[in-house]
Tab-separated table of C-alpha atoms in Angstrom:
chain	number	residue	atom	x	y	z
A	8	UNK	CA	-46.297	72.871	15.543
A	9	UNK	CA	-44.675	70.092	17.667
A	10	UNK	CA	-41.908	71.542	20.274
A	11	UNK	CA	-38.347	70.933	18.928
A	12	UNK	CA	-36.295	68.305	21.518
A	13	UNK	CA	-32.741	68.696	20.874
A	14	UNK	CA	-29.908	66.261	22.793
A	15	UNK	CA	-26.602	67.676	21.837
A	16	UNK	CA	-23.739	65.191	22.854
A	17	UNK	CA	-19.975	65.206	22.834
A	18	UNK	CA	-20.182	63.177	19.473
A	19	UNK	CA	-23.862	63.520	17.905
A	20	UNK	CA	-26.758	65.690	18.427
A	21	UNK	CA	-30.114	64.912	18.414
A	22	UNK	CA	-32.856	66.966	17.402
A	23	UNK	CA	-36.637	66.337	16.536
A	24	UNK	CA	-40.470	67.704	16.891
A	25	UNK	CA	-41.503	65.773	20.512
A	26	UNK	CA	-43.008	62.227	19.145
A	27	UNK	CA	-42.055	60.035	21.893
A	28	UNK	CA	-42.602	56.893	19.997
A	29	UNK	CA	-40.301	57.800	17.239
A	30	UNK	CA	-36.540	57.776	17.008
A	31	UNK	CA	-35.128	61.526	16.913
A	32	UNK	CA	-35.722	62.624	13.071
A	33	UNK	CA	-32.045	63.925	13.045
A	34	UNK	CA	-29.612	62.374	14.281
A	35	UNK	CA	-26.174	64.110	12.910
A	36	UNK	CA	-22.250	64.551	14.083
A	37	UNK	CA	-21.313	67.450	16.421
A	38	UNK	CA	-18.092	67.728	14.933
A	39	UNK	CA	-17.516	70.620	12.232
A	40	UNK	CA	-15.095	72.381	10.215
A	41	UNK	CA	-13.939	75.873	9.814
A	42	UNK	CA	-15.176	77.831	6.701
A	43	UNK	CA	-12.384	80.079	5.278
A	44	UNK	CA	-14.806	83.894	4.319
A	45	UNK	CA	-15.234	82.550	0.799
A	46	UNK	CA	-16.928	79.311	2.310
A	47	UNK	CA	-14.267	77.003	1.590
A	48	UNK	CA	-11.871	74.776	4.176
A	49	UNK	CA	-8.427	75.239	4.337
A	50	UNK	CA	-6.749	72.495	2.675
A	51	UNK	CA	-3.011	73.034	3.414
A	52	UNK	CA	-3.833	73.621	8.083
A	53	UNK	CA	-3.580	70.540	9.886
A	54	UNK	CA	-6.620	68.644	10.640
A	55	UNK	CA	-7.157	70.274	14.310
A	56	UNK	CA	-6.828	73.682	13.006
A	57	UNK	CA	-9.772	73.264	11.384
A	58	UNK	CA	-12.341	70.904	12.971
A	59	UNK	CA	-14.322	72.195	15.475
A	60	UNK	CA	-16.156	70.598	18.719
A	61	UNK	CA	-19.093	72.781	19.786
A	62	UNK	CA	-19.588	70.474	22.587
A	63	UNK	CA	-16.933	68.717	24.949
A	64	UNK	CA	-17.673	65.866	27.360
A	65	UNK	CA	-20.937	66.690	27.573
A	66	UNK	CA	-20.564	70.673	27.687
A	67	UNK	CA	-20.952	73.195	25.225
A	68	UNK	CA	-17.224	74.828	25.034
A	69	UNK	CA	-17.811	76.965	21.740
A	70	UNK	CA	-20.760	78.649	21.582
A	71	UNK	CA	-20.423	80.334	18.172
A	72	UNK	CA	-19.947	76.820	16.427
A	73	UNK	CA	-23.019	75.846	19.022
A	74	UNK	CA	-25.185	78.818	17.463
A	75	UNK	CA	-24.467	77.554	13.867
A	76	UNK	CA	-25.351	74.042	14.438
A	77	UNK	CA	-28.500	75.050	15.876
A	78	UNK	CA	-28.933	77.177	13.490
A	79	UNK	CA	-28.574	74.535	10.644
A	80	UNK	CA	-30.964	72.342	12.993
A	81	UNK	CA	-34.138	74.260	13.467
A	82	UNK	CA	-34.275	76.016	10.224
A	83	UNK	CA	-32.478	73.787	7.638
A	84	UNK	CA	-33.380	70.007	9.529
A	85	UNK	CA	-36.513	70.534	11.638
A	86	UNK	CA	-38.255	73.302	8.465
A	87	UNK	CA	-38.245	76.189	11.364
A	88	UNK	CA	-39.569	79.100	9.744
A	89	UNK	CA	-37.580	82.746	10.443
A	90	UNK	CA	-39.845	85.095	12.305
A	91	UNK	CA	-41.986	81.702	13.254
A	92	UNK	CA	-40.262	80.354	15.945
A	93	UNK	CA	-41.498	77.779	18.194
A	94	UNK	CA	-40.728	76.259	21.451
A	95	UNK	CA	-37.995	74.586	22.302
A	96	UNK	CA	-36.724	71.349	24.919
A	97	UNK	CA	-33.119	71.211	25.691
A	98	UNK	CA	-31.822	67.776	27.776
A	99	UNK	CA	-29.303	68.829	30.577
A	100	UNK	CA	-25.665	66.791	31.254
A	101	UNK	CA	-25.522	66.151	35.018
A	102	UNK	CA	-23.710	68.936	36.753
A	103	UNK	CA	-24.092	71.356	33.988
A	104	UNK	CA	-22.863	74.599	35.380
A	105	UNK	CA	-25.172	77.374	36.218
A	106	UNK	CA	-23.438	80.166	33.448
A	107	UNK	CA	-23.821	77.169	30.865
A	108	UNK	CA	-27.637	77.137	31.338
A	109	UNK	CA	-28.083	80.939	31.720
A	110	UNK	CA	-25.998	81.261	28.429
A	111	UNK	CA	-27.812	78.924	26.616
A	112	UNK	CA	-31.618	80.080	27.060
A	113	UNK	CA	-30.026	83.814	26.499
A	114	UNK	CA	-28.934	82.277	23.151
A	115	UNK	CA	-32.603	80.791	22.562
A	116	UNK	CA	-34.711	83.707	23.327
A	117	UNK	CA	-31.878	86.557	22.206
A	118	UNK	CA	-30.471	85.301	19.214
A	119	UNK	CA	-33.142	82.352	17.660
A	120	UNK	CA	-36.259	84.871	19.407
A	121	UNK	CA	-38.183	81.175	20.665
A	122	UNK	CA	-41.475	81.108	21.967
A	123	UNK	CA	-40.971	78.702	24.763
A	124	UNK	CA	-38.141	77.082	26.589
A	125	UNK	CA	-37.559	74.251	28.956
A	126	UNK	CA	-34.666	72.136	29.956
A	127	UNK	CA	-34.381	69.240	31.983
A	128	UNK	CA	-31.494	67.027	33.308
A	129	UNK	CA	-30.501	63.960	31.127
A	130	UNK	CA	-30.740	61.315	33.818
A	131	UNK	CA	-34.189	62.471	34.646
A	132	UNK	CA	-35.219	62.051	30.781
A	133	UNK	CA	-34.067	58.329	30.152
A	134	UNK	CA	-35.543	57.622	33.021
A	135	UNK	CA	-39.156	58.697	31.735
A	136	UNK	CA	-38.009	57.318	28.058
A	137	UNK	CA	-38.509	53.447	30.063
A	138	UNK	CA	-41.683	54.649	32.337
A	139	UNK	CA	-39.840	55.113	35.706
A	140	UNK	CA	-39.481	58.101	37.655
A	141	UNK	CA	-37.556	56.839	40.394
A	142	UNK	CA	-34.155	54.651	39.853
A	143	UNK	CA	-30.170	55.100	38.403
A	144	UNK	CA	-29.190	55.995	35.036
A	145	UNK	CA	-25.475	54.844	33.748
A	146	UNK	CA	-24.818	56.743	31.164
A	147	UNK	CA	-21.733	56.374	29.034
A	148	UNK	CA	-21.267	59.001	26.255
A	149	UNK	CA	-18.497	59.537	24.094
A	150	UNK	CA	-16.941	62.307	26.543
A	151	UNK	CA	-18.202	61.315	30.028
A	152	UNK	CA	-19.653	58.592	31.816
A	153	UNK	CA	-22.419	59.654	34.113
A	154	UNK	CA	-23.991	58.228	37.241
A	155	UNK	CA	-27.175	59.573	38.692
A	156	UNK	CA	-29.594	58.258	41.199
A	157	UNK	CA	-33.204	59.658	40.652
A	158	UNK	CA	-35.785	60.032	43.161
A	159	UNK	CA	-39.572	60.945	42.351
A	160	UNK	CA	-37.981	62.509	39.191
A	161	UNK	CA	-35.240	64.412	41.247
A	162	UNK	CA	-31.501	64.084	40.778
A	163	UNK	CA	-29.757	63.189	43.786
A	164	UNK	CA	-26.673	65.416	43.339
A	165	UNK	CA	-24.860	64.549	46.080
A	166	UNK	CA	-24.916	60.906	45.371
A	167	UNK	CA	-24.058	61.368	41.392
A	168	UNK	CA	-20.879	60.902	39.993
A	169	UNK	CA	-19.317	62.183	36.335
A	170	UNK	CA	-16.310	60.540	35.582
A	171	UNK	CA	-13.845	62.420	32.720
A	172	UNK	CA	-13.953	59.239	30.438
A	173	UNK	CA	-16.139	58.157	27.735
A	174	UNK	CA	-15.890	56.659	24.142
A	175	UNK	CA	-13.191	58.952	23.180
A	176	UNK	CA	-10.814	57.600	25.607
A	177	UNK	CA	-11.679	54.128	24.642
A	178	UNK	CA	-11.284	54.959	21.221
A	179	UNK	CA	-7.774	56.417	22.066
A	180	UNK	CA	-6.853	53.247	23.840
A	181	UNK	CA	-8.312	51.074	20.461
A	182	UNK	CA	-5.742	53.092	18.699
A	183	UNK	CA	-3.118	52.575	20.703
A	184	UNK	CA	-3.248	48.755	20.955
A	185	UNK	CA	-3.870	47.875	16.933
A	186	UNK	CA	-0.494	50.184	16.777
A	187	UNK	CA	1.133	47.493	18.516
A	188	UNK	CA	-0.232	44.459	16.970
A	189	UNK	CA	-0.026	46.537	13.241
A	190	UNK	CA	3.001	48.516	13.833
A	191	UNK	CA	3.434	49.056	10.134
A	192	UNK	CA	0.132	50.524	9.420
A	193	UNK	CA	-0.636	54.073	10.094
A	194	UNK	CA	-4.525	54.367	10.728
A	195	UNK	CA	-6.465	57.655	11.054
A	196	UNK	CA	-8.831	58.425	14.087
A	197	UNK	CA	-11.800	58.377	11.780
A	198	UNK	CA	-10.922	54.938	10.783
A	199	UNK	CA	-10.021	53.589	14.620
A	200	UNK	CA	-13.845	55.346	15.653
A	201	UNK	CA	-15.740	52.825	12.769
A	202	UNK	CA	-13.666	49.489	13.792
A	203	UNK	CA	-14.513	50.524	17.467
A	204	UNK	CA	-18.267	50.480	16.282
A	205	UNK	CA	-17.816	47.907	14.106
A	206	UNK	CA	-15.773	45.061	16.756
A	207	UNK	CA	-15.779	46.188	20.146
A	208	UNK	CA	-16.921	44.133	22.696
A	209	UNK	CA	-17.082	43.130	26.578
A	210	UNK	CA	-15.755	39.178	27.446
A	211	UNK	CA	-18.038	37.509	29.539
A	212	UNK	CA	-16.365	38.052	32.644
A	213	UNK	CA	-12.675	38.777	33.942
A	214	UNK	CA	-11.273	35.078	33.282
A	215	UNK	CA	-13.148	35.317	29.901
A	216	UNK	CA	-10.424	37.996	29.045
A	217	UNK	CA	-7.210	37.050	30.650
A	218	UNK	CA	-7.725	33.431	28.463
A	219	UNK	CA	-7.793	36.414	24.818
A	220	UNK	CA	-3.967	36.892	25.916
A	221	UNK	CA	-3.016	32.936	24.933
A	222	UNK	CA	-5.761	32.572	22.167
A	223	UNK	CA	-7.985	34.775	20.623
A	224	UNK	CA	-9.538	34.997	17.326
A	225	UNK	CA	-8.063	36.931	14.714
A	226	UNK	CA	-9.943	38.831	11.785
A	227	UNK	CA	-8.359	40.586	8.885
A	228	UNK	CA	-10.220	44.093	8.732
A	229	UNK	CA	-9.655	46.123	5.403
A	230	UNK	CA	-8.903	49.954	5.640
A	231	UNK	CA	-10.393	52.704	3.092
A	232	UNK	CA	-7.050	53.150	1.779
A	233	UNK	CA	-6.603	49.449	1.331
A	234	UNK	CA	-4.181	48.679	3.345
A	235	UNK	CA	-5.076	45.407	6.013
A	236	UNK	CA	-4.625	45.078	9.689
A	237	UNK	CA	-5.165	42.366	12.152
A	238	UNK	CA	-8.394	42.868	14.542
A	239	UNK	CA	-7.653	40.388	17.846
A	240	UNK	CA	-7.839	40.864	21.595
A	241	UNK	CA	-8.047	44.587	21.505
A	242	UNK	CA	-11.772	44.603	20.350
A	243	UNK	CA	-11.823	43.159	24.159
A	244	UNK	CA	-9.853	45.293	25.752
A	245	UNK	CA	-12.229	48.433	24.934
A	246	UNK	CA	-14.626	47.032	26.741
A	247	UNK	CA	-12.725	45.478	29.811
A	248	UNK	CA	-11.693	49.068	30.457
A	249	UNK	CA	-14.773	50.193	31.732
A	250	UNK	CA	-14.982	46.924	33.849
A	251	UNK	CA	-11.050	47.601	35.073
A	252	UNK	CA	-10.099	51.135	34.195
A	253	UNK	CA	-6.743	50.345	35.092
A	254	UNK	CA	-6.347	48.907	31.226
A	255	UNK	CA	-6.411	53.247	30.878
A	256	UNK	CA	-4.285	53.640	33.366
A	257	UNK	CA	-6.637	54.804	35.975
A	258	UNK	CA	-6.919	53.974	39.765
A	259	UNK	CA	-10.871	53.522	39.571
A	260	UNK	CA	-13.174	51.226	40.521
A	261	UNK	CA	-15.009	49.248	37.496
A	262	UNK	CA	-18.498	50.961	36.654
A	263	UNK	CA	-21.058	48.223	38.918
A	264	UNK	CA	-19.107	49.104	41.646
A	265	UNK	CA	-18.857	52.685	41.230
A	266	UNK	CA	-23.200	52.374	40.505
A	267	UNK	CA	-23.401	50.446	43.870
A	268	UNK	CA	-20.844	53.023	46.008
A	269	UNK	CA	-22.961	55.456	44.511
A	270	UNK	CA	-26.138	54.551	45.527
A	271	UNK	CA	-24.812	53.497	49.066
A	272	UNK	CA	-24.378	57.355	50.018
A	273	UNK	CA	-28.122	57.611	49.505
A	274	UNK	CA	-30.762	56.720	52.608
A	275	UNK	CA	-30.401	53.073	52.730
A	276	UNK	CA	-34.582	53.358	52.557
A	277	UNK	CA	-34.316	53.961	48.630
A	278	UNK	CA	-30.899	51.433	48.282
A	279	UNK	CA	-33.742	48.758	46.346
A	280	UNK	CA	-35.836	51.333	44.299
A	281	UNK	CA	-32.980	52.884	42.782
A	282	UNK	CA	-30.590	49.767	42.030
A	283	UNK	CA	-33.601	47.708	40.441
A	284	UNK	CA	-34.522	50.331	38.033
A	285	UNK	CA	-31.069	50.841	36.867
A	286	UNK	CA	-31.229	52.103	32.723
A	287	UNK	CA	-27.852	51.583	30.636
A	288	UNK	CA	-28.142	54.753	28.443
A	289	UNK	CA	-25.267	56.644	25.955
A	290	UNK	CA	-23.834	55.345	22.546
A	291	UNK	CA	-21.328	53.348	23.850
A	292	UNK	CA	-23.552	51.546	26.095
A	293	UNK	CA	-25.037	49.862	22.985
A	294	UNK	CA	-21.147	47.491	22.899
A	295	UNK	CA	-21.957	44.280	21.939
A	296	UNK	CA	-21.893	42.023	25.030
A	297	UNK	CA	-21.822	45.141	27.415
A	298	UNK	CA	-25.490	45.082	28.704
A	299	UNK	CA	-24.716	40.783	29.533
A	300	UNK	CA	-21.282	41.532	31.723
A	301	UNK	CA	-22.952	44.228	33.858
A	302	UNK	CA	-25.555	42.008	34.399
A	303	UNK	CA	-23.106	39.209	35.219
A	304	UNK	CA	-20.601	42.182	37.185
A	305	UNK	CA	-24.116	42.904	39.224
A	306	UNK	CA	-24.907	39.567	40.288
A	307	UNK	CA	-21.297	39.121	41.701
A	308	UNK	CA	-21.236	42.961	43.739
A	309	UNK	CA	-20.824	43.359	47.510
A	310	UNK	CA	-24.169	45.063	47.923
A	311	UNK	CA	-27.024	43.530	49.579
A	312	UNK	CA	-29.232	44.614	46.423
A	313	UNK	CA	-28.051	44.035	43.279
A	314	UNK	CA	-28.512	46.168	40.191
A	315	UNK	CA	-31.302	45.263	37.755
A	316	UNK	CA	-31.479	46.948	34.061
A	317	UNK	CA	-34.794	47.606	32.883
A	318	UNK	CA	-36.177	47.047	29.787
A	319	UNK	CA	-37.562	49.437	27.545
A	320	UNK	CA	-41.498	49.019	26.723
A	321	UNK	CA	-41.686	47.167	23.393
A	322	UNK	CA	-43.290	50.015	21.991
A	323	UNK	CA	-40.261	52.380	22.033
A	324	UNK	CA	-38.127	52.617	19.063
A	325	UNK	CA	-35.138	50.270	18.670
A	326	UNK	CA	-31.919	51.401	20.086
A	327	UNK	CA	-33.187	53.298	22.571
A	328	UNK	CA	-30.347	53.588	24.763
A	329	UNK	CA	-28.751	55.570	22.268
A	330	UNK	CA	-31.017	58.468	22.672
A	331	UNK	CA	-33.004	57.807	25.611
A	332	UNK	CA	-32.889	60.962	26.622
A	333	UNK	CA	-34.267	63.212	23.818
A	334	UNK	CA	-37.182	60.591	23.829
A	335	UNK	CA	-37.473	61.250	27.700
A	336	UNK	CA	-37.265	64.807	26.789
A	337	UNK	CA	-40.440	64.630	24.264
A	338	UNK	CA	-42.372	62.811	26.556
A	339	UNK	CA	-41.634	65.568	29.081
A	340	UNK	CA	-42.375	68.675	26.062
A	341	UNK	CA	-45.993	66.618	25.944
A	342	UNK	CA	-46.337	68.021	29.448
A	343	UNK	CA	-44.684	71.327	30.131
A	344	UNK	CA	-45.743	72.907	26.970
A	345	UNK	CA	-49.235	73.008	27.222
A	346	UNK	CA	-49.507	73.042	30.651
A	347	UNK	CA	-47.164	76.538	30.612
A	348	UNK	CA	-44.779	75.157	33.113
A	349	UNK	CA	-42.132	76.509	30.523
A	350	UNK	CA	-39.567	79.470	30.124
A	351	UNK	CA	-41.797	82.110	28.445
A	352	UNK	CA	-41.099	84.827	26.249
A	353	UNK	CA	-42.516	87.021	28.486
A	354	UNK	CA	-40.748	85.268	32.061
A	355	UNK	CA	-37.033	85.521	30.202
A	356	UNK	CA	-38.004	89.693	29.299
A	357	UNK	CA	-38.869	90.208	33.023
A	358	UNK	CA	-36.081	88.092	34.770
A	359	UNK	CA	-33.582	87.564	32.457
A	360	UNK	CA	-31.471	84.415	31.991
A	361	UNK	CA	-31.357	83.389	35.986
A	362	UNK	CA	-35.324	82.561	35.327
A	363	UNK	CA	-34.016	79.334	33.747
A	364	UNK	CA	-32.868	77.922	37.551
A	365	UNK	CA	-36.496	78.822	38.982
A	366	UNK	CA	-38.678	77.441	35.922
A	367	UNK	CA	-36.221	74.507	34.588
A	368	UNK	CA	-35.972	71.681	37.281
């Protein structure tokens, strides 16, 4: 039996046996509801009462909701078997706290009884998923943007950055501006999250998107209840705020230049290897138009190298800066499995949960 890979996001986990050259085979939302005792849902709490988010910008928050997702994962999605367990690869946000990891192999080998475990950090992972070991990942998830610089397959902590935003807060900010431009139409989150996906994109460059205030485009987009709004400049403006956070009301610098201040705390010896293997990774990288205006937003930077994105192999699946990570992650369960470089059964019974720092790097 293949080792299980599972990438669990602030938005979507993703969870398959480790085939690098395949797409995860599950690929589901985080989010769930509450079950009243008899199994059903509340009808007559508010929304919040009852959804629940096992994991937050990039960190698992609720652990009992975590449990049951996994649990509906492995045995329900991947065909796990009870008392059959296999082994198990778990991708790693940057700066994941040391209780977080401890907690979740304790989880793995207490409560699911695994035969193997290993974790590694995301940046790491879609680094691998494009053939590099050494370079800078950018990756922009739906609760956290994260910058890492990678050396011989080594995070540079000190020179990473994880900023508090992500797709969430751009979806926020979607809402907020087609409330001004359709102040008569009251549209739910749900709905705002499928026009982001569906519209959003980056102008060209800055003057591209000062000329959408005097004329842009309008295009009449049709909610599920039937009622019509008016999509315009703001499918720009989700974009442009990761280019000038100061659309969310940040004091920031745009993402190149945060990439290039990041990299310039590193020895000025690696500057080149790690800015020309730079990898765009996380859902909301995927914006049409994004990958083009870094590019562009590269080519115009103070630094003396300028970032380069690198292009997935043509044999990797499409989309594969969506979930570059889990496929990093079974290209990396190829080699720690069977060369027992992994968290045994035996190594978590004799150490306990801290073996996870001395095994998992």
């Amino acid at each position: 039996m293949e080792a299980a890979v599972v990438d669990a996001g602030s938005k979507l986990l993703k969870a398959g046996p480790a085939i690098p050259d395949q797409a995860p085979s599950m690929i589901i939302p985080n989010q769930m509801k509450r079950m009243l005792d008899d199994g059903s849902i509340n009808d007559n709490s508010s929304s919040e009462d009852t959804i629940v988010d096992p994991v937050v910008r990039g960190l698992i928050r609720d652990w009992d909701a975590m449990e049951d997702l996994l649990h509906h994962v492995l045995y329900t999605g991947l065909g796990w078997e009870m008392g059959n367990e296999g082994q198990i690869l778990f991708t790693d946000p940057l700066c994941t706290p040391k209780a977080v990891r401890e907690q979740l192999v304790q989880l793995m080998f207490e409560t699911f009884n695994i035969s193997g475990f290993y974790a590694s950090e995301q940046a790491v992972l879609s680094l691998y998923a494009v053939g590099r070991i050494s370079g800078c990942t950018v990756d922009i998830g739906h609760g956290k943007i994260d910058i890492a610089p990678v050396i011989e397959g080594a995070v540079q902590h000190i020179a990473s950055r994880r900023f508090e935003i992500g797709g969430m807060d751009l979806t926020k900010l979607l809402a907020e501006e087609l409330g001004k431009s359709n102040p008569l139409v009251n549209i739910k989150m749900s709905d705002i999250e499928k026009i982001k996906e569906q519209y959003s994109c980056c102008a060209e460059d800055e003057l591209a998107y000062e000329k959408t205030k005097n004329a842009c485009q309008t295009e009449q987009h049709t909610l599920p209840d039937g009622q019509v709004i008016t999509i315009g400049r703001e499918k720009y403006t989700v974009g442009e705020a990761l280019f000038q956070p100061s659309i969310l009301g940040l004091e920031a610098h745009g993402i190149v230049e945060q990439l290039v201040r990041c990299i310039s705390t590193v020895s000025s010896d690696n500057h080149r290897q790690l800015l020309e293997n730079t990898v765009l990774c996380g859902g909301t990288a995927s914006m049409t138009g994004f990958e083009e205006r870094f590019q562009k937003e590269a080519g115009l930077c103070s630094s003396a190298v300028r970032p380069a994105l690198i292009k997935p192999p043509e044999y990797m699946p499409e989309n594969l800066s969506m979930y570059s990570a889990w496929v990093g992650g079974a290209i990396l369960a190829k080699v720690v499995f069977p060369q027992n470089q992994h968290v045994t059964k035996a190594d978590y019974d004799e150490t306990g949960p801290s073996v996870v720092h001395r095994k998992c790097f």
